[in-house]
mmCIF file of C-alpha atoms in Angstrom:
data_model
loop_
_atom_site.group_PDB
_atom_site.id
_atom_site.type_symbol
_atom_site.label_atom_id
_atom_site.label_comp_id
_atom_site.label_asym_id
_atom_site.label_seq_id
_atom_site.Cartn_x
_atom_site.Cartn_y
_atom_site.Cartn_z
ATOM 1 C CA UNK A 9 -37.595 -25.021 30.346
ATOM 2 C CA UNK A 10 -36.258 -28.202 28.742
ATOM 3 C CA UNK A 11 -32.820 -28.082 27.151
ATOM 4 C CA UNK A 12 -30.894 -30.114 24.601
ATOM 5 C CA UNK A 13 -27.128 -30.672 24.830
ATOM 6 C CA UNK A 14 -25.130 -30.620 21.587
ATOM 7 C CA UNK A 15 -21.488 -30.999 20.690
ATOM 8 C CA UNK A 16 -20.129 -28.107 18.661
ATOM 9 C CA UNK A 17 -19.989 -30.385 15.614
ATOM 10 C CA UNK A 18 -23.688 -31.180 16.002
ATOM 11 C CA UNK A 19 -24.437 -27.505 16.522
ATOM 12 C CA UNK A 20 -22.732 -26.741 13.223
ATOM 13 C CA UNK A 21 -24.515 -29.592 11.420
ATOM 14 C CA UNK A 22 -27.925 -28.511 12.741
ATOM 15 C CA UNK A 23 -27.398 -24.925 11.555
ATOM 16 C CA UNK A 24 -26.104 -26.060 8.169
ATOM 17 C CA UNK A 25 -28.979 -28.502 7.599
ATOM 18 C CA UNK A 26 -31.622 -25.927 8.554
ATOM 19 C CA UNK A 27 -30.168 -23.287 6.236
ATOM 20 C CA UNK A 28 -29.550 -25.481 3.199
ATOM 21 C CA UNK A 29 -32.977 -27.116 3.540
ATOM 22 C CA UNK A 30 -34.515 -23.653 3.293
ATOM 23 C CA UNK A 31 -32.642 -22.765 0.092
ATOM 24 C CA UNK A 32 -29.450 -21.083 1.281
ATOM 25 C CA UNK A 33 -26.501 -22.055 -0.935
ATOM 26 C CA UNK A 34 -23.828 -24.336 0.502
ATOM 27 C CA UNK A 35 -21.087 -21.630 0.646
ATOM 28 C CA UNK A 36 -23.439 -19.109 2.264
ATOM 29 C CA UNK A 37 -24.823 -21.680 4.714
ATOM 30 C CA UNK A 38 -21.378 -23.003 5.636
ATOM 31 C CA UNK A 39 -20.124 -19.530 6.553
ATOM 32 C CA UNK A 40 -23.254 -18.782 8.612
ATOM 33 C CA UNK A 41 -23.092 -22.140 10.406
ATOM 34 C CA UNK A 42 -19.452 -21.486 11.328
ATOM 35 C CA UNK A 43 -20.360 -18.045 12.692
ATOM 36 C CA UNK A 44 -23.271 -19.188 14.874
ATOM 37 C CA UNK A 45 -21.263 -22.169 16.131
ATOM 38 C CA UNK A 46 -18.482 -19.795 17.207
ATOM 39 C CA UNK A 47 -21.084 -17.738 19.077
ATOM 40 C CA UNK A 48 -22.465 -20.828 20.857
ATOM 41 C CA UNK A 49 -18.902 -21.952 21.639
ATOM 42 C CA UNK A 50 -18.314 -18.607 23.364
ATOM 43 C CA UNK A 51 -21.744 -18.613 25.077
ATOM 44 C CA UNK A 52 -22.895 -15.548 23.182
ATOM 45 C CA UNK A 53 -26.319 -17.138 22.820
ATOM 46 C CA UNK A 54 -27.988 -14.035 21.387
ATOM 47 C CA UNK A 55 -25.865 -14.528 18.238
ATOM 48 C CA UNK A 56 -25.806 -18.324 18.214
ATOM 49 C CA UNK A 57 -28.426 -20.818 17.012
ATOM 50 C CA UNK A 58 -31.035 -18.328 18.225
ATOM 51 C CA UNK A 59 -30.186 -16.340 15.071
ATOM 52 C CA UNK A 60 -30.815 -19.128 12.527
ATOM 53 C CA UNK A 61 -34.578 -18.391 12.347
ATOM 54 C CA UNK A 62 -33.661 -14.740 11.662
ATOM 55 C CA UNK A 63 -31.575 -15.808 8.671
ATOM 56 C CA UNK A 64 -34.403 -18.021 7.427
ATOM 57 C CA UNK A 65 -37.083 -15.365 7.854
ATOM 58 C CA UNK A 66 -34.811 -12.930 6.011
ATOM 59 C CA UNK A 67 -35.167 -15.115 2.906
ATOM 60 C CA UNK A 68 -38.609 -13.589 2.396
ATOM 61 C CA UNK A 69 -36.983 -10.197 1.705
ATOM 62 C CA UNK A 70 -37.340 -9.266 -1.947
ATOM 63 C CA UNK A 71 -33.723 -8.106 -2.228
ATOM 64 C CA UNK A 72 -31.951 -11.043 -0.625
ATOM 65 C CA UNK A 73 -29.947 -13.456 -2.779
ATOM 66 C CA UNK A 74 -29.576 -16.810 -1.020
ATOM 67 C CA UNK A 75 -26.867 -18.032 -3.405
ATOM 68 C CA UNK A 76 -24.962 -14.746 -3.844
ATOM 69 C CA UNK A 77 -21.278 -14.929 -4.780
ATOM 70 C CA UNK A 78 -19.268 -12.022 -3.305
ATOM 71 C CA UNK A 79 -17.089 -9.959 -5.652
ATOM 72 C CA UNK A 80 -13.739 -8.556 -4.454
ATOM 73 C CA UNK A 81 -12.378 -5.290 -5.868
ATOM 74 C CA UNK A 82 -9.194 -3.368 -4.983
ATOM 75 C CA UNK A 83 -10.100 0.339 -4.898
ATOM 76 C CA UNK A 84 -6.613 1.552 -3.885
ATOM 77 C CA UNK A 85 -3.371 -0.107 -2.717
ATOM 78 C CA UNK A 86 -4.703 -0.349 0.835
ATOM 79 C CA UNK A 87 -8.462 -0.284 0.225
ATOM 80 C CA UNK A 88 -10.518 -3.371 -0.652
ATOM 81 C CA UNK A 89 -14.214 -3.796 -1.313
ATOM 82 C CA UNK A 90 -16.377 -6.905 -1.253
ATOM 83 C CA UNK A 91 -19.798 -6.583 -2.820
ATOM 84 C CA UNK A 92 -21.824 -9.245 -1.014
ATOM 85 C CA UNK A 93 -24.430 -9.184 -3.772
ATOM 86 C CA UNK A 94 -27.263 -8.976 -1.220
ATOM 87 C CA UNK A 95 -26.184 -12.228 0.377
ATOM 88 C CA UNK A 96 -25.303 -12.783 4.024
ATOM 89 C CA UNK A 97 -22.269 -11.152 5.630
ATOM 90 C CA UNK A 98 -20.415 -14.261 6.889
ATOM 91 C CA UNK A 99 -19.625 -15.492 3.362
ATOM 92 C CA UNK A 100 -18.587 -12.017 2.193
ATOM 93 C CA UNK A 101 -16.249 -11.779 5.190
ATOM 94 C CA UNK A 102 -14.821 -15.223 4.477
ATOM 95 C CA UNK A 103 -13.937 -13.996 0.991
ATOM 96 C CA UNK A 104 -12.573 -10.626 2.131
ATOM 97 C CA UNK A 105 -10.525 -11.401 5.241
ATOM 98 C CA UNK A 106 -7.537 -13.166 3.609
ATOM 99 C CA UNK A 107 -6.842 -10.311 1.137
ATOM 100 C CA UNK A 108 -7.373 -7.757 3.937
ATOM 101 C CA UNK A 109 -4.733 -9.497 6.048
ATOM 102 C CA UNK A 110 -2.297 -9.825 3.139
ATOM 103 C CA UNK A 111 -2.740 -6.156 2.228
ATOM 104 C CA UNK A 112 -2.197 -4.960 5.806
ATOM 105 C CA UNK A 113 1.045 -6.926 5.951
ATOM 106 C CA UNK A 114 2.297 -5.345 2.745
ATOM 107 C CA UNK A 115 0.957 -1.798 3.222
ATOM 108 C CA UNK A 116 1.040 -1.450 7.010
ATOM 109 C CA UNK A 117 -2.681 -0.689 7.152
ATOM 110 C CA UNK A 118 -5.624 -1.859 5.084
ATOM 111 C CA UNK A 119 -9.347 -1.210 4.877
ATOM 112 C CA UNK A 120 -12.065 -3.628 3.797
ATOM 113 C CA UNK A 121 -15.536 -2.345 2.935
ATOM 114 C CA UNK A 122 -18.324 -4.915 2.828
ATOM 115 C CA UNK A 123 -21.306 -3.629 0.841
ATOM 116 C CA UNK A 124 -24.821 -4.929 0.189
ATOM 117 C CA UNK A 125 -24.695 -7.593 2.903
ATOM 118 C CA UNK A 126 -27.318 -8.880 5.311
ATOM 119 C CA UNK A 127 -25.617 -8.768 8.708
ATOM 120 C CA UNK A 128 -27.183 -10.703 11.599
ATOM 121 C CA UNK A 129 -24.039 -11.811 13.455
ATOM 122 C CA UNK A 130 -21.607 -10.482 16.040
ATOM 123 C CA UNK A 131 -18.386 -8.757 15.037
ATOM 124 C CA UNK A 132 -15.784 -10.453 17.230
ATOM 125 C CA UNK A 133 -15.190 -13.451 14.891
ATOM 126 C CA UNK A 134 -13.756 -11.246 12.145
ATOM 127 C CA UNK A 135 -11.901 -9.038 14.646
ATOM 128 C CA UNK A 136 -10.381 -12.141 16.231
ATOM 129 C CA UNK A 137 -9.375 -13.477 12.807
ATOM 130 C CA UNK A 138 -7.432 -10.267 12.157
ATOM 131 C CA UNK A 139 -5.657 -10.491 15.526
ATOM 132 C CA UNK A 140 -4.854 -14.180 15.024
ATOM 133 C CA UNK A 141 -2.896 -13.032 11.960
ATOM 134 C CA UNK A 142 -0.783 -10.766 14.200
ATOM 135 C CA UNK A 143 -2.630 -7.566 13.281
ATOM 136 C CA UNK A 144 -4.685 -5.000 15.171
ATOM 137 C CA UNK A 145 -8.306 -5.006 14.047
ATOM 138 C CA UNK A 146 -11.275 -2.631 14.125
ATOM 139 C CA UNK A 147 -14.764 -3.551 12.874
ATOM 140 C CA UNK A 148 -17.872 -1.365 12.582
ATOM 141 C CA UNK A 149 -21.392 -1.945 11.263
ATOM 142 C CA UNK A 150 -24.807 -0.356 11.572
ATOM 143 C CA UNK A 151 -28.176 -2.099 11.686
ATOM 144 C CA UNK A 152 -31.930 -1.567 11.613
ATOM 145 C CA UNK A 153 -33.062 1.581 13.476
ATOM 146 C CA UNK A 154 -33.425 0.571 17.119
ATOM 147 C CA UNK A 155 -31.723 3.277 19.218
ATOM 148 C CA UNK A 156 -32.885 6.805 19.965
ATOM 149 C CA UNK A 157 -30.232 9.544 19.832
ATOM 150 C CA UNK A 158 -29.474 11.100 23.216
ATOM 151 C CA UNK A 159 -32.421 13.277 24.197
ATOM 152 C CA UNK A 160 -34.623 11.778 21.465
ATOM 153 C CA UNK A 161 -37.602 9.458 21.742
ATOM 154 C CA UNK A 162 -37.637 7.575 18.419
ATOM 155 C CA UNK A 163 -35.380 4.868 17.014
ATOM 156 C CA UNK A 164 -32.948 6.289 14.459
ATOM 157 C CA UNK A 165 -29.553 4.607 14.874
ATOM 158 C CA UNK A 166 -28.887 0.912 14.779
ATOM 159 C CA UNK A 167 -27.423 -0.739 17.857
ATOM 160 C CA UNK A 168 -24.228 -0.046 15.868
ATOM 161 C CA UNK A 169 -21.670 -2.410 17.330
ATOM 162 C CA UNK A 170 -17.922 -2.085 17.098
ATOM 163 C CA UNK A 171 -15.174 -4.597 17.764
ATOM 164 C CA UNK A 172 -11.479 -4.226 18.539
ATOM 165 C CA UNK A 173 -8.770 -6.886 18.628
ATOM 166 C CA UNK A 174 -5.137 -6.743 19.786
ATOM 167 C CA UNK A 175 -2.730 -9.620 19.035
ATOM 168 C CA UNK A 176 -0.684 -11.159 21.873
ATOM 169 C CA UNK A 177 2.396 -13.351 21.597
ATOM 170 C CA UNK A 178 1.842 -15.690 24.533
ATOM 171 C CA UNK A 179 -1.912 -15.511 24.999
ATOM 172 C CA UNK A 180 -5.111 -15.445 22.945
ATOM 173 C CA UNK A 181 -5.822 -12.018 21.477
ATOM 174 C CA UNK A 182 -7.609 -9.312 23.419
ATOM 175 C CA UNK A 183 -10.985 -8.852 21.739
ATOM 176 C CA UNK A 184 -14.090 -6.877 22.584
ATOM 177 C CA UNK A 185 -17.350 -6.498 20.715
ATOM 178 C CA UNK A 186 -19.961 -4.123 22.057
ATOM 179 C CA UNK A 187 -23.023 -2.271 20.913
ATOM 180 C CA UNK A 188 -23.289 1.497 21.191
ATOM 181 C CA UNK A 189 -26.661 0.942 22.855
ATOM 182 C CA UNK A 190 -26.970 0.088 26.551
ATOM 183 C CA UNK A 191 -27.660 -3.511 25.535
ATOM 184 C CA UNK A 192 -27.756 -5.474 22.298
ATOM 185 C CA UNK A 193 -31.189 -5.865 20.723
ATOM 186 C CA UNK A 194 -30.756 -9.627 20.737
ATOM 187 C CA UNK A 195 -30.600 -9.614 24.535
ATOM 188 C CA UNK A 196 -33.929 -7.779 24.691
ATOM 189 C CA UNK A 197 -35.372 -10.398 22.327
ATOM 190 C CA UNK A 198 -34.122 -13.158 24.619
ATOM 191 C CA UNK A 199 -35.845 -11.475 27.569
ATOM 192 C CA UNK A 200 -39.064 -11.320 25.559
ATOM 193 C CA UNK A 201 -38.753 -14.989 24.544
ATOM 194 C CA UNK A 202 -38.146 -16.068 28.137
ATOM 195 C CA UNK A 203 -40.901 -13.889 29.619
ATOM 196 C CA UNK A 204 -38.501 -11.744 31.641
ATOM 197 C CA UNK A 205 -38.565 -8.013 32.336
ATOM 198 C CA UNK A 206 -35.635 -5.879 31.257
ATOM 199 C CA UNK A 207 -33.804 -3.558 33.673
ATOM 200 C CA UNK A 208 -34.778 0.070 34.000
ATOM 201 C CA UNK A 209 -32.643 2.280 31.776
ATOM 202 C CA UNK A 210 -32.314 -0.083 28.840
ATOM 203 C CA UNK A 211 -35.107 1.286 26.710
ATOM 204 C CA UNK A 212 -38.127 3.497 26.211
ATOM 205 C CA UNK A 213 -41.542 2.431 24.944
ATOM 206 C CA UNK A 214 -43.465 3.875 21.971
ATOM 207 C CA UNK A 215 -44.718 6.640 24.284
ATOM 208 C CA UNK A 216 -41.143 7.806 24.887
ATOM 209 C CA UNK A 217 -41.154 6.806 28.559
ATOM 210 C CA UNK A 218 -38.862 4.315 30.261
ATOM 211 C CA UNK A 219 -40.071 0.712 30.181
ATOM 212 C CA UNK A 220 -39.124 -2.667 31.636
ATOM 213 C CA UNK A 221 -41.350 -4.539 29.171
ATOM 214 C CA UNK A 222 -39.178 -6.076 26.416
ATOM 215 C CA UNK A 223 -42.072 -6.061 23.934
ATOM 216 C CA UNK A 224 -42.620 -2.340 24.490
ATOM 217 C CA UNK A 225 -38.868 -1.759 24.203
ATOM 218 C CA UNK A 226 -38.790 -3.502 20.817
ATOM 219 C CA UNK A 227 -41.670 -1.309 19.655
ATOM 220 C CA UNK A 228 -40.041 1.809 21.074
ATOM 221 C CA UNK A 229 -36.280 2.382 21.212
ATOM 222 C CA UNK A 230 -33.185 1.236 23.051
ATOM 223 C CA UNK A 231 -31.050 3.881 24.739
ATOM 224 C CA UNK A 232 -27.408 4.659 23.885
ATOM 225 C CA UNK A 233 -24.908 3.702 26.569
ATOM 226 C CA UNK A 234 -23.589 6.651 28.553
ATOM 227 C CA UNK A 235 -26.160 9.047 27.116
ATOM 228 C CA UNK A 236 -24.592 11.493 24.670
ATOM 229 C CA UNK A 237 -21.294 9.530 24.636
ATOM 230 C CA UNK A 238 -22.864 6.368 23.260
ATOM 231 C CA UNK A 239 -25.011 8.461 20.948
ATOM 232 C CA UNK A 240 -21.892 10.062 19.465
ATOM 233 C CA UNK A 241 -20.323 6.645 18.915
ATOM 234 C CA UNK A 242 -23.501 5.395 17.222
ATOM 235 C CA UNK A 243 -23.413 8.444 14.948
ATOM 236 C CA UNK A 244 -19.746 7.802 14.116
ATOM 237 C CA UNK A 245 -20.524 4.194 13.171
ATOM 238 C CA UNK A 246 -23.432 5.271 10.963
ATOM 239 C CA UNK A 247 -20.963 7.437 9.039
ATOM 240 C CA UNK A 248 -18.203 4.811 8.882
ATOM 241 C CA UNK A 249 -20.449 1.932 7.791
ATOM 242 C CA UNK A 250 -22.748 4.106 5.687
ATOM 243 C CA UNK A 251 -21.604 7.320 4.032
ATOM 244 C CA UNK A 252 -17.869 6.497 4.087
ATOM 245 C CA UNK A 253 -18.201 3.250 2.155
ATOM 246 C CA UNK A 254 -21.204 4.202 0.042
ATOM 247 C CA UNK A 255 -23.819 2.183 1.875
ATOM 248 C CA UNK A 256 -27.059 2.809 3.780
ATOM 249 C CA UNK A 257 -27.729 4.459 7.117
ATOM 250 C CA UNK A 258 -29.853 2.385 9.489
ATOM 251 C CA UNK A 259 -33.018 4.366 8.823
ATOM 252 C CA UNK A 260 -32.497 4.094 5.053
ATOM 253 C CA UNK A 261 -32.588 0.294 5.292
ATOM 254 C CA UNK A 262 -36.192 0.481 6.485
ATOM 255 C CA UNK A 263 -37.108 3.227 4.028
ATOM 256 C CA UNK A 264 -35.934 1.058 1.132
ATOM 257 C CA UNK A 265 -37.708 -2.082 2.352
ATOM 258 C CA UNK A 266 -40.197 -1.583 5.227
ATOM 259 C CA UNK A 267 -40.840 -5.344 5.361
ATOM 260 C CA UNK A 268 -37.197 -6.315 5.808
ATOM 261 C CA UNK A 269 -36.450 -8.953 8.430
ATOM 262 C CA UNK A 270 -32.712 -8.231 8.572
ATOM 263 C CA UNK A 271 -30.407 -5.218 8.180
ATOM 264 C CA UNK A 272 -28.816 -4.893 4.753
ATOM 265 C CA UNK A 273 -25.942 -2.457 4.521
ATOM 266 C CA UNK A 274 -22.237 -2.000 5.061
ATOM 267 C CA UNK A 275 -19.439 -3.122 7.341
ATOM 268 C CA UNK A 276 -16.017 -1.511 7.675
ATOM 269 C CA UNK A 277 -12.915 -3.419 8.751
ATOM 270 C CA UNK A 278 -9.485 -1.918 9.435
ATOM 271 C CA UNK A 279 -6.362 -4.048 9.864
ATOM 272 C CA UNK A 280 -3.071 -2.560 11.096
ATOM 273 C CA UNK A 281 0.391 -4.112 11.213
ATOM 274 C CA UNK A 282 1.604 -3.076 14.697
ATOM 275 C CA UNK A 283 5.302 -3.474 13.914
ATOM 276 C CA UNK A 284 5.156 -1.164 10.905
ATOM 277 C CA UNK A 285 3.277 1.458 12.927
ATOM 278 C CA UNK A 286 6.037 1.590 15.528
ATOM 279 C CA UNK A 287 8.793 1.651 12.929
ATOM 280 C CA UNK A 288 10.415 -1.366 14.488
ATOM 281 C CA UNK A 289 11.041 -5.000 13.731
ATOM 282 C CA UNK A 290 11.161 -5.799 17.443
ATOM 283 C CA UNK A 291 7.591 -7.008 17.771
ATOM 284 C CA UNK A 292 8.467 -8.759 21.048
ATOM 285 C CA UNK A 293 9.293 -5.426 22.724
ATOM 286 C CA UNK A 294 6.039 -3.944 21.463
ATOM 287 C CA UNK A 295 4.104 -6.920 22.798
ATOM 288 C CA UNK A 296 5.876 -6.666 26.164
ATOM 289 C CA UNK A 297 4.885 -3.011 26.399
ATOM 290 C CA UNK A 298 1.217 -3.918 25.933
ATOM 291 C CA UNK A 299 1.503 -6.793 28.408
ATOM 292 C CA UNK A 300 2.803 -4.373 31.038
ATOM 293 C CA UNK A 301 -0.467 -2.467 30.767
ATOM 294 C CA UNK A 302 -2.491 -5.668 30.997
ATOM 295 C CA UNK A 303 -0.533 -6.660 34.114
ATOM 296 C CA UNK A 304 -1.439 -3.355 35.790
ATOM 297 C CA UNK A 305 -5.112 -4.121 35.119
ATOM 298 C CA UNK A 306 -4.777 -7.588 36.635
ATOM 299 C CA UNK A 307 -3.196 -6.092 39.756
ATOM 300 C CA UNK A 308 -6.558 -4.607 40.671
ATOM 301 C CA UNK A 309 -8.763 -7.178 42.356
ATOM 302 C CA UNK A 310 -11.929 -7.784 40.346
ATOM 303 C CA UNK A 311 -10.597 -6.265 37.140
ATOM 304 C CA UNK A 312 -10.143 -8.402 34.035
ATOM 305 C CA UNK A 313 -9.340 -7.981 30.376
ATOM 306 C CA UNK A 314 -12.044 -8.123 27.736
ATOM 307 C CA UNK A 315 -12.498 -11.645 26.309
ATOM 308 C CA UNK A 316 -10.872 -13.467 29.253
ATOM 309 C CA UNK A 317 -14.214 -14.977 30.212
ATOM 310 C CA UNK A 318 -14.698 -15.989 26.572
ATOM 311 C CA UNK A 319 -11.490 -18.024 26.541
ATOM 312 C CA UNK A 320 -12.467 -19.875 29.727
ATOM 313 C CA UNK A 321 -15.933 -20.599 28.352
ATOM 314 C CA UNK A 322 -14.471 -21.767 25.053
ATOM 315 C CA UNK A 323 -12.323 -24.415 26.749
ATOM 316 C CA UNK A 324 -15.401 -25.803 28.507
ATOM 317 C CA UNK A 325 -17.787 -25.833 25.544
ATOM 318 C CA UNK A 326 -15.206 -27.452 23.257
ATOM 319 C CA UNK A 327 -14.942 -30.214 25.861
ATOM 320 C CA UNK A 328 -18.524 -30.489 27.158
ATOM 321 C CA UNK A 329 -20.696 -29.066 24.377
ATOM 322 C CA UNK A 330 -23.508 -26.540 24.658
ATOM 323 C CA UNK A 331 -27.122 -26.479 25.853
ATOM 324 C CA UNK A 332 -29.950 -24.820 23.956
ATOM 325 C CA UNK A 333 -33.687 -24.546 24.711
ATOM 326 C CA UNK A 334 -35.632 -27.594 23.583
ATOM 327 C CA UNK A 335 -38.093 -25.373 21.724
ATOM 328 C CA UNK A 336 -35.265 -23.860 19.671
ATOM 329 C CA UNK A 337 -33.884 -27.319 18.871
ATOM 330 C CA UNK A 338 -37.357 -28.421 17.696
ATOM 331 C CA UNK A 339 -37.731 -25.297 15.552
ATOM 332 C CA UNK A 340 -34.380 -25.775 13.864
ATOM 333 C CA UNK A 341 -35.045 -29.468 13.321
ATOM 334 C CA UNK A 342 -38.375 -28.602 11.692
ATOM 335 C CA UNK A 343 -36.619 -26.239 9.267
ATOM 336 C CA UNK A 344 -34.183 -28.994 8.347
ATOM 337 C CA UNK A 345 -36.934 -31.568 7.818
ATOM 338 C CA UNK A 346 -39.420 -29.511 5.801
ATOM 339 C CA UNK A 347 -37.944 -30.717 2.520
ATOM 340 C CA UNK A 348 -37.131 -34.211 3.688
ATOM 341 C CA UNK A 349 -33.674 -33.695 5.154
#
């Protein structure tokens, strides 16, 4: 398979050109391009430039608004809402994160509900942004139905990812972002694109039996990680990103628009000021306490903290750039050139 090497700046420019050429407004496209570039920078390729065609195909959805302007509302002293206006999530998050951070600093804890957004990205960028502000962050969202509940045979839950971020004084924040399914749907799509089988235990086919065929898995259902444990977490996230903030469950997204190419629903963010939670102004002591735990993990050979690989990768890609499949580069270039750009 041929590959093309890009600097991160060229990655960003390619994404931006493809999106704006297809009718996405400059603010929406800028936020999306930043998000996919961050994913490529961290070698999370399933959420990088691979996702740009998903954004573009989503434009055919009858509900989507390619030039939506998010609207921020304060529902309570510590509760904020951004109505994305049926635009894409990255721009809504860009509008909502600064007031979320400011509110958490003043109130001790703050909640941000994102409603009516098309979410195609990972969650760690917004979780990391919260931690970079010195706050603890949680992020939850649901998706299109893709995961069978434990013991079931039909897709009902989304892959329902969650992210967590912990700020550190002398190191990049600890961040993890993981689906409640055994594997993210995007990774199954990459296996299908590359003609590879998936491991046993990832998914079941339409017949309800285990499959290693990624195409059958996408027609059937992914499995929750850890059986009933992952299923319970997926259920929790459906409630947090759906009923709690007045948005859709994963299955309701499809019921409203069976032709949809992207999930449209809610996202819940929680930001916590760690110093105010401990009733102390000695943030250094609190940080040292956490670092003692991290040190115990590092004492065990082979163990590492979440996101440590990401930081190492990030140093390399900032310096050396990224590589993407030549076919993907050609596809994105064709999107950018269809209206003469």
